[in-house]
mmCIF file with all atom_site columns, C-alpha atoms in Angstrom:
data_model
loop_
_atom_site.group_PDB
_atom_site.id
_atom_site.type_symbol
_atom_site.label_atom_id
_atom_site.label_alt_id
_atom_site.label_comp_id
_atom_site.label_asym_id
_atom_site.label_entity_id
_atom_site.label_seq_id
_atom_site.pdbx_PDB_ins_code
_atom_site.Cartn_x
_atom_site.Cartn_y
_atom_site.Cartn_z
_atom_site.occupancy
_atom_site.B_iso_or_equiv
_atom_site.pdbx_formal_charge
_atom_site.auth_seq_id
_atom_site.auth_comp_id
_atom_site.auth_asym_id
_atom_site.auth_atom_id
_atom_site.pdbx_PDB_model_num
ATOM 1   C CA . GLY A 1 1   ? 15.618  17.510 0.926   1.00 62.00 ? 1   GLY A CA 1
ATOM 2   C CA . GLY A 1 2   ? 13.587  20.558 1.952   1.00 70.00 ? 2   GLY A CA 1
ATOM 3   C CA . PRO A 1 3   ? 11.953  21.538 5.184   1.00 77.00 ? 3   PRO A CA 1
ATOM 4   C CA . ALA A 1 4   ? 8.930   19.380 6.311   1.00 79.00 ? 4   ALA A CA 1
ATOM 5   C CA . PRO A 1 5   ? 5.655   20.954 5.645   1.00 85.00 ? 5   PRO A CA 1
ATOM 6   C CA . THR A 1 6   ? 3.467   22.292 8.442   1.00 87.00 ? 6   THR A CA 1
ATOM 7   C CA . TRP A 1 7   ? -0.265  22.135 8.820   1.00 87.00 ? 7   TRP A CA 1
ATOM 8   C CA . GLN A 1 8   ? -0.217  25.959 9.221   1.00 89.00 ? 8   GLN A CA 1
ATOM 9   C CA . GLY A 1 9   ? 1.439   26.330 5.849   1.00 90.00 ? 9   GLY A CA 1
ATOM 10  C CA . LEU A 1 10  ? -1.044  24.010 4.218   1.00 93.00 ? 10  LEU A CA 1
ATOM 11  C CA . GLU A 1 11  ? -4.054  25.633 5.604   1.00 93.00 ? 11  GLU A CA 1
ATOM 12  C CA . GLY A 1 12  ? -6.760  26.319 2.938   1.00 96.00 ? 12  GLY A CA 1
ATOM 13  C CA . ARG A 1 13  ? -5.585  23.329 0.926   1.00 97.00 ? 13  ARG A CA 1
ATOM 14  C CA . VAL A 1 14  ? -6.842  19.724 0.569   1.00 98.00 ? 14  VAL A CA 1
ATOM 15  C CA . VAL A 1 15  ? -3.920  17.499 1.318   1.00 98.00 ? 15  VAL A CA 1
ATOM 16  C CA . VAL A 1 16  ? -3.513  14.036 -0.242  1.00 98.00 ? 16  VAL A CA 1
ATOM 17  C CA . MET A 1 17  ? -0.942  11.918 1.692   1.00 97.00 ? 17  MET A CA 1
ATOM 18  C CA . ASP A 1 18  ? 0.098   8.709  -0.049  1.00 98.00 ? 18  ASP A CA 1
ATOM 19  C CA . PHE A 1 19  ? 2.151   6.103  1.915   1.00 98.00 ? 19  PHE A CA 1
ATOM 20  C CA . TRP A 1 20  ? 4.101   3.736  -0.284  1.00 97.00 ? 20  TRP A CA 1
ATOM 21  C CA . ALA A 1 21  ? 7.271   1.850  -0.718  1.00 96.00 ? 21  ALA A CA 1
ATOM 22  C CA . THR A 1 22  ? 9.488   0.966  -3.732  1.00 96.00 ? 22  THR A CA 1
ATOM 23  C CA . TRP A 1 23  ? 8.952   -2.840 -3.215  1.00 94.00 ? 23  TRP A CA 1
ATOM 24  C CA . CYS A 1 24  ? 5.156   -2.543 -3.141  1.00 96.00 ? 24  CYS A CA 1
ATOM 25  C CA . ALA A 1 25  ? 3.645   -3.496 -6.569  1.00 96.00 ? 25  ALA A CA 1
ATOM 26  C CA . PRO A 1 26  ? 0.228   -1.925 -5.900  1.00 96.00 ? 26  PRO A CA 1
ATOM 27  C CA . CYS A 1 27  ? 2.055   1.218  -4.885  1.00 97.00 ? 27  CYS A CA 1
ATOM 28  C CA . ILE A 1 28  ? 3.978   1.383  -8.093  1.00 97.00 ? 28  ILE A CA 1
ATOM 29  C CA . ALA A 1 29  ? 0.893   0.584  -10.077 1.00 97.00 ? 29  ALA A CA 1
ATOM 30  C CA . SER A 1 30  ? -0.894  3.505  -8.540  1.00 97.00 ? 30  SER A CA 1
ATOM 31  C CA . ILE A 1 31  ? 1.758   6.089  -9.463  1.00 98.00 ? 31  ILE A CA 1
ATOM 32  C CA . PRO A 1 32  ? 0.443   6.859  -12.974 1.00 98.00 ? 32  PRO A CA 1
ATOM 33  C CA . ARG A 1 33  ? -3.055  7.450  -11.666 1.00 96.00 ? 33  ARG A CA 1
ATOM 34  C CA . LEU A 1 34  ? -1.840  9.709  -8.866  1.00 97.00 ? 34  LEU A CA 1
ATOM 35  C CA . ASN A 1 35  ? 0.261   11.632 -11.464 1.00 98.00 ? 35  ASN A CA 1
ATOM 36  C CA . GLU A 1 36  ? -2.847  12.043 -13.648 1.00 98.00 ? 36  GLU A CA 1
ATOM 37  C CA . LEU A 1 37  ? -4.902  13.369 -10.672 1.00 98.00 ? 37  LEU A CA 1
ATOM 38  C CA . HIS A 1 38  ? -2.015  15.807 -9.673  1.00 97.00 ? 38  HIS A CA 1
ATOM 39  C CA . THR A 1 39  ? -2.042  17.054 -13.174 1.00 97.00 ? 39  THR A CA 1
ATOM 40  C CA . LYS A 1 40  ? -5.848  17.394 -13.194 1.00 97.00 ? 40  LYS A CA 1
ATOM 41  C CA . PHE A 1 41  ? -6.020  19.331 -9.870  1.00 97.00 ? 41  PHE A CA 1
ATOM 42  C CA . GLU A 1 42  ? -2.711  21.304 -10.161 1.00 94.00 ? 42  GLU A CA 1
ATOM 43  C CA . LYS A 1 43  ? -4.708  24.540 -10.476 1.00 96.00 ? 43  LYS A CA 1
ATOM 44  C CA . GLU A 1 44  ? -6.854  23.687 -7.544  1.00 97.00 ? 44  GLU A CA 1
ATOM 45  C CA . LYS A 1 45  ? -5.941  23.943 -3.820  1.00 97.00 ? 45  LYS A CA 1
ATOM 46  C CA . VAL A 1 46  ? -4.889  20.400 -3.552  1.00 97.00 ? 46  VAL A CA 1
ATOM 47  C CA . THR A 1 47  ? -1.265  19.330 -2.377  1.00 97.00 ? 47  THR A CA 1
ATOM 48  C CA . PHE A 1 48  ? -0.097  15.818 -2.865  1.00 97.00 ? 48  PHE A CA 1
ATOM 49  C CA . PHE A 1 49  ? 2.608   14.079 -0.776  1.00 97.00 ? 49  PHE A CA 1
ATOM 50  C CA . SER A 1 50  ? 4.028   10.662 -1.235  1.00 97.00 ? 50  SER A CA 1
ATOM 51  C CA . VAL A 1 51  ? 5.564   9.364  1.965   1.00 97.00 ? 51  VAL A CA 1
ATOM 52  C CA . THR A 1 52  ? 7.996   6.414  2.149   1.00 97.00 ? 52  THR A CA 1
ATOM 53  C CA . TYR A 1 53  ? 10.566  5.323  4.872   1.00 96.00 ? 53  TYR A CA 1
ATOM 54  C CA . GLU A 1 54  ? 13.230  4.269  2.429   1.00 96.00 ? 54  GLU A CA 1
ATOM 55  C CA . PRO A 1 55  ? 16.652  5.960  2.228   1.00 93.00 ? 55  PRO A CA 1
ATOM 56  C CA . PRO A 1 56  ? 16.792  9.111  0.090   1.00 93.00 ? 56  PRO A CA 1
ATOM 57  C CA . GLN A 1 57  ? 19.452  7.750  -2.391  1.00 91.00 ? 57  GLN A CA 1
ATOM 58  C CA . TYR A 1 58  ? 17.500  4.721  -3.036  1.00 93.00 ? 58  TYR A CA 1
ATOM 59  C CA . VAL A 1 59  ? 14.210  6.600  -3.503  1.00 96.00 ? 59  VAL A CA 1
ATOM 60  C CA . ARG A 1 60  ? 15.943  9.047  -6.008  1.00 95.00 ? 60  ARG A CA 1
ATOM 61  C CA . GLU A 1 61  ? 17.049  6.092  -7.966  1.00 95.00 ? 61  GLU A CA 1
ATOM 62  C CA . PHE A 1 62  ? 13.544  4.599  -8.056  1.00 97.00 ? 62  PHE A CA 1
ATOM 63  C CA . LEU A 1 63  ? 12.102  8.012  -9.086  1.00 97.00 ? 63  LEU A CA 1
ATOM 64  C CA . LYS A 1 64  ? 14.132  8.110  -12.235 1.00 97.00 ? 64  LYS A CA 1
ATOM 65  C CA . GLU A 1 65  ? 12.169  5.107  -13.562 1.00 97.00 ? 65  GLU A CA 1
ATOM 66  C CA . HIS A 1 66  ? 8.874   5.860  -11.876 1.00 98.00 ? 66  HIS A CA 1
ATOM 67  C CA . PRO A 1 67  ? 8.601   9.697  -11.572 1.00 98.00 ? 67  PRO A CA 1
ATOM 68  C CA . MET A 1 68  ? 6.075   11.094 -9.194  1.00 98.00 ? 68  MET A CA 1
ATOM 69  C CA . ALA A 1 69  ? 4.357   14.492 -9.486  1.00 97.00 ? 69  ALA A CA 1
ATOM 70  C CA . ALA A 1 70  ? 3.731   14.591 -5.866  1.00 96.00 ? 70  ALA A CA 1
ATOM 71  C CA . GLU A 1 71  ? 6.169   16.022 -3.208  1.00 95.00 ? 71  GLU A CA 1
ATOM 72  C CA . VAL A 1 72  ? 8.178   13.037 -1.994  1.00 96.00 ? 72  VAL A CA 1
ATOM 73  C CA . ALA A 1 73  ? 8.667   12.799 1.672   1.00 95.00 ? 73  ALA A CA 1
ATOM 74  C CA . ILE A 1 74  ? 10.992  10.468 3.534   1.00 94.00 ? 74  ILE A CA 1
ATOM 75  C CA . ASP A 1 75  ? 9.753   9.418  7.070   1.00 94.00 ? 75  ASP A CA 1
ATOM 76  C CA . ASP A 1 76  ? 13.159  7.986  8.155   1.00 92.00 ? 76  ASP A CA 1
ATOM 77  C CA . SER A 1 77  ? 11.943  7.800  11.780  1.00 94.00 ? 77  SER A CA 1
ATOM 78  C CA . PHE A 1 78  ? 8.648   6.083  11.056  1.00 95.00 ? 78  PHE A CA 1
ATOM 79  C CA . ASN A 1 79  ? 6.893   8.780  13.053  1.00 94.00 ? 79  ASN A CA 1
ATOM 80  C CA . THR A 1 80  ? 4.436   9.606  10.244  1.00 93.00 ? 80  THR A CA 1
ATOM 81  C CA . PHE A 1 81  ? 3.756   6.023  9.573   1.00 95.00 ? 81  PHE A CA 1
ATOM 82  C CA . LYS A 1 82  ? 3.094   5.435  13.187  1.00 94.00 ? 82  LYS A CA 1
ATOM 83  C CA . THR A 1 83  ? 0.905   8.385  13.823  1.00 93.00 ? 83  THR A CA 1
ATOM 84  C CA . PHE A 1 84  ? -1.401  7.393  10.896  1.00 94.00 ? 84  PHE A CA 1
ATOM 85  C CA . GLN A 1 85  ? -1.000  3.623  11.450  1.00 94.00 ? 85  GLN A CA 1
ATOM 86  C CA . ALA A 1 86  ? -0.206  3.637  7.711   1.00 95.00 ? 86  ALA A CA 1
ATOM 87  C CA . TRP A 1 87  ? 1.122   0.006  7.577   1.00 94.00 ? 87  TRP A CA 1
ATOM 88  C CA . GLY A 1 88  ? -1.357  -1.230 5.019   1.00 94.00 ? 88  GLY A CA 1
ATOM 89  C CA . ILE A 1 89  ? 0.361   0.375  2.051   1.00 96.00 ? 89  ILE A CA 1
ATOM 90  C CA . PRO A 1 90  ? -0.623  1.628  -0.394  1.00 96.00 ? 90  PRO A CA 1
ATOM 91  C CA . VAL A 1 91  ? -2.906  3.930  1.559   1.00 97.00 ? 91  VAL A CA 1
ATOM 92  C CA . ILE A 1 92  ? -4.079  7.494  1.036   1.00 98.00 ? 92  ILE A CA 1
ATOM 93  C CA . PHE A 1 93  ? -5.160  9.810  3.722   1.00 98.00 ? 93  PHE A CA 1
ATOM 94  C CA . ILE A 1 94  ? -7.225  13.007 2.566   1.00 98.00 ? 94  ILE A CA 1
ATOM 95  C CA . PHE A 1 95  ? -7.429  16.047 4.713   1.00 97.00 ? 95  PHE A CA 1
ATOM 96  C CA . ASP A 1 96  ? -9.800  18.929 4.284   1.00 97.00 ? 96  ASP A CA 1
ATOM 97  C CA . SER A 1 97  ? -8.749  22.612 3.829   1.00 95.00 ? 97  SER A CA 1
ATOM 98  C CA . LYS A 1 98  ? -8.708  22.893 7.747   1.00 94.00 ? 98  LYS A CA 1
ATOM 99  C CA . GLY A 1 99  ? -6.477  19.931 8.214   1.00 94.00 ? 99  GLY A CA 1
ATOM 100 C CA . LYS A 1 100 ? -9.174  17.562 9.460   1.00 96.00 ? 100 LYS A CA 1
ATOM 101 C CA . LEU A 1 101 ? -8.741  13.857 8.136   1.00 97.00 ? 101 LEU A CA 1
ATOM 102 C CA . ILE A 1 102 ? -11.912 13.223 6.018   1.00 97.00 ? 102 ILE A CA 1
ATOM 103 C CA . ALA A 1 103 ? -11.052 9.825  4.313   1.00 97.00 ? 103 ALA A CA 1
ATOM 104 C CA . THR A 1 104 ? -8.639  7.007  4.167   1.00 97.00 ? 104 THR A CA 1
ATOM 105 C CA . VAL A 1 105 ? -8.684  5.230  0.885   1.00 97.00 ? 105 VAL A CA 1
ATOM 106 C CA . HIS A 1 106 ? -6.840  2.880  -1.289  1.00 96.00 ? 106 HIS A CA 1
ATOM 107 C CA . PRO A 1 107 ? -5.385  4.672  -4.260  1.00 96.00 ? 107 PRO A CA 1
ATOM 108 C CA . ASN A 1 108 ? -7.753  2.836  -6.704  1.00 95.00 ? 108 ASN A CA 1
ATOM 109 C CA . ASN A 1 109 ? -10.598 4.623  -4.902  1.00 96.00 ? 109 ASN A CA 1
ATOM 110 C CA . LEU A 1 110 ? -9.102  8.000  -5.201  1.00 97.00 ? 110 LEU A CA 1
ATOM 111 C CA . THR A 1 111 ? -11.064 9.634  -8.053  1.00 97.00 ? 111 THR A CA 1
ATOM 112 C CA . PRO A 1 112 ? -11.624 13.124 -9.323  1.00 98.00 ? 112 PRO A CA 1
ATOM 113 C CA . GLU A 1 113 ? -14.984 13.009 -7.769  1.00 97.00 ? 113 GLU A CA 1
ATOM 114 C CA . VAL A 1 114 ? -13.533 12.302 -4.303  1.00 97.00 ? 114 VAL A CA 1
ATOM 115 C CA . LEU A 1 115 ? -11.141 15.220 -4.617  1.00 97.00 ? 115 LEU A CA 1
ATOM 116 C CA . SER A 1 116 ? -13.858 17.441 -5.826  1.00 97.00 ? 116 SER A CA 1
ATOM 117 C CA . ALA A 1 117 ? -16.016 16.576 -2.863  1.00 97.00 ? 117 ALA A CA 1
ATOM 118 C CA . ALA A 1 118 ? -13.077 17.419 -0.526  1.00 97.00 ? 118 ALA A CA 1
ATOM 119 C CA . LEU A 1 119 ? -12.509 20.735 -2.284  1.00 97.00 ? 119 LEU A CA 1
ATOM 120 C CA . ARG A 1 120 ? -16.280 21.474 -1.741  1.00 96.00 ? 120 ARG A CA 1
ATOM 121 C CA . GLY A 1 121 ? -15.729 20.958 2.001   1.00 95.00 ? 121 GLY A CA 1
ATOM 122 C CA . GLU A 1 122 ? -17.582 17.596 1.890   1.00 96.00 ? 122 GLU A CA 1
ATOM 123 C CA . VAL A 1 123 ? -16.716 14.188 3.301   1.00 96.00 ? 123 VAL A CA 1
ATOM 124 C CA . PRO A 1 124 ? -16.318 12.098 0.247   1.00 96.00 ? 124 PRO A CA 1
ATOM 125 C CA . ASN A 1 125 ? -18.497 9.064  -0.172  1.00 93.00 ? 125 ASN A CA 1
ATOM 126 C CA . VAL A 1 126 ? -15.842 6.524  -0.788  1.00 95.00 ? 126 VAL A CA 1
ATOM 127 C CA . LYS A 1 127 ? -14.921 2.993  0.377   1.00 93.00 ? 127 LYS A CA 1
ATOM 128 C CA . PRO A 1 128 ? -12.474 3.303  3.319   1.00 93.00 ? 128 PRO A CA 1
ATOM 129 C CA . ALA A 1 129 ? -9.036  1.561  3.298   1.00 93.00 ? 129 ALA A CA 1
ATOM 130 C CA . VAL A 1 130 ? -8.765  -1.443 5.427   1.00 87.00 ? 130 VAL A CA 1
ATOM 131 C CA . PRO A 1 131 ? -6.078  -0.929 8.201   1.00 87.00 ? 131 PRO A CA 1
ATOM 132 C CA . TRP A 1 132 ? -3.288  -3.415 8.457   1.00 89.00 ? 132 TRP A CA 1
ATOM 133 C CA . HIS A 1 133 ? -4.183  -6.188 10.938  1.00 89.00 ? 133 HIS A CA 1
ATOM 134 C CA . ASP A 1 134 ? -0.688  -6.401 12.514  1.00 92.00 ? 134 ASP A CA 1
ATOM 135 C CA . PRO A 1 135 ? 0.764   -2.931 12.916  1.00 91.00 ? 135 PRO A CA 1
ATOM 136 C CA . VAL A 1 136 ? 3.784   -4.101 15.025  1.00 91.00 ? 136 VAL A CA 1
ATOM 137 C CA . GLY A 1 137 ? 4.667   -6.820 12.646  1.00 94.00 ? 137 GLY A CA 1
ATOM 138 C CA . ALA A 1 138 ? 4.395   -4.380 9.807   1.00 93.00 ? 138 ALA A CA 1
ATOM 139 C CA . GLU A 1 139 ? 6.609   -1.826 11.434  1.00 93.00 ? 139 GLU A CA 1
ATOM 140 C CA . ASN A 1 140 ? 9.260   -4.590 12.183  1.00 94.00 ? 140 ASN A CA 1
ATOM 141 C CA . TYR A 1 141 ? 9.229   -5.539 8.620   1.00 94.00 ? 141 TYR A CA 1
ATOM 142 C CA . PHE A 1 142 ? 9.496   -2.112 7.271   1.00 94.00 ? 142 PHE A CA 1
ATOM 143 C CA . ARG A 1 143 ? 12.283  -1.466 9.770   1.00 93.00 ? 143 ARG A CA 1
ATOM 144 C CA . LYS A 1 144 ? 14.160  -4.461 8.580   1.00 94.00 ? 144 LYS A CA 1
ATOM 145 C CA . LEU A 1 145 ? 13.915  -3.505 4.919   1.00 92.00 ? 145 LEU A CA 1
ATOM 146 C CA . GLN A 1 146 ? 14.947  0.096  5.757   1.00 93.00 ? 146 GLN A CA 1
ATOM 147 C CA . LEU A 1 147 ? 18.107  -1.140 7.590   1.00 92.00 ? 147 LEU A CA 1
ATOM 148 C CA . GLU A 1 148 ? 19.043  -3.467 4.669   1.00 92.00 ? 148 GLU A CA 1
ATOM 149 C CA . LEU A 1 149 ? 18.646  -0.549 2.178   1.00 89.00 ? 149 LEU A CA 1
ATOM 150 C CA . LYS A 1 150 ? 20.692  1.818  4.400   1.00 88.00 ? 150 LYS A CA 1
ATOM 151 C CA . GLU A 1 151 ? 23.499  -0.748 4.537   1.00 88.00 ? 151 GLU A CA 1
ATOM 152 C CA . LYS A 1 152 ? 23.355  -1.347 0.785   1.00 84.00 ? 152 LYS A CA 1
ATOM 153 C CA . TYR A 1 153 ? 23.443  2.464  0.186   1.00 77.00 ? 153 TYR A CA 1
ATOM 154 C CA . LYS A 1 154 ? 25.616  3.380  3.221   1.00 73.00 ? 154 LYS A CA 1
ATOM 155 C CA . GLN A 1 155 ? 23.623  6.303  4.381   1.00 53.00 ? 155 GLN A CA 1
#
């Protein structure tokens, strides 16, 4: 419900941007690990965002059972998903303290060592996430789900 973050406002911080959805079992399974990392690095210059496209009311209900330590962002327009081609969820994008993308990983491969390397200004040695093979099909599917949820929750 707050204003969108800006890269200028995040300067000097490592940014972890997690793309997810409430229907995605691997996304849900990664929440506890991401919460642990958030806690472990809360005194460091790391900011965590979890980005979904689903309606805010629906996401609020989901978060009651699956709390997230990260800032939760709603990409209602899909602009962020499109910009990053983040259709193969769950997927995490890691940016260095200057806002440069340094890694794209599956949440299972996001470790304290990966974040520590990013904090040191290094490109982490980590297996990259595999991009989704059909971005147009994925976007259409996500839009269909979004419309169904908006109808159900009368946004």
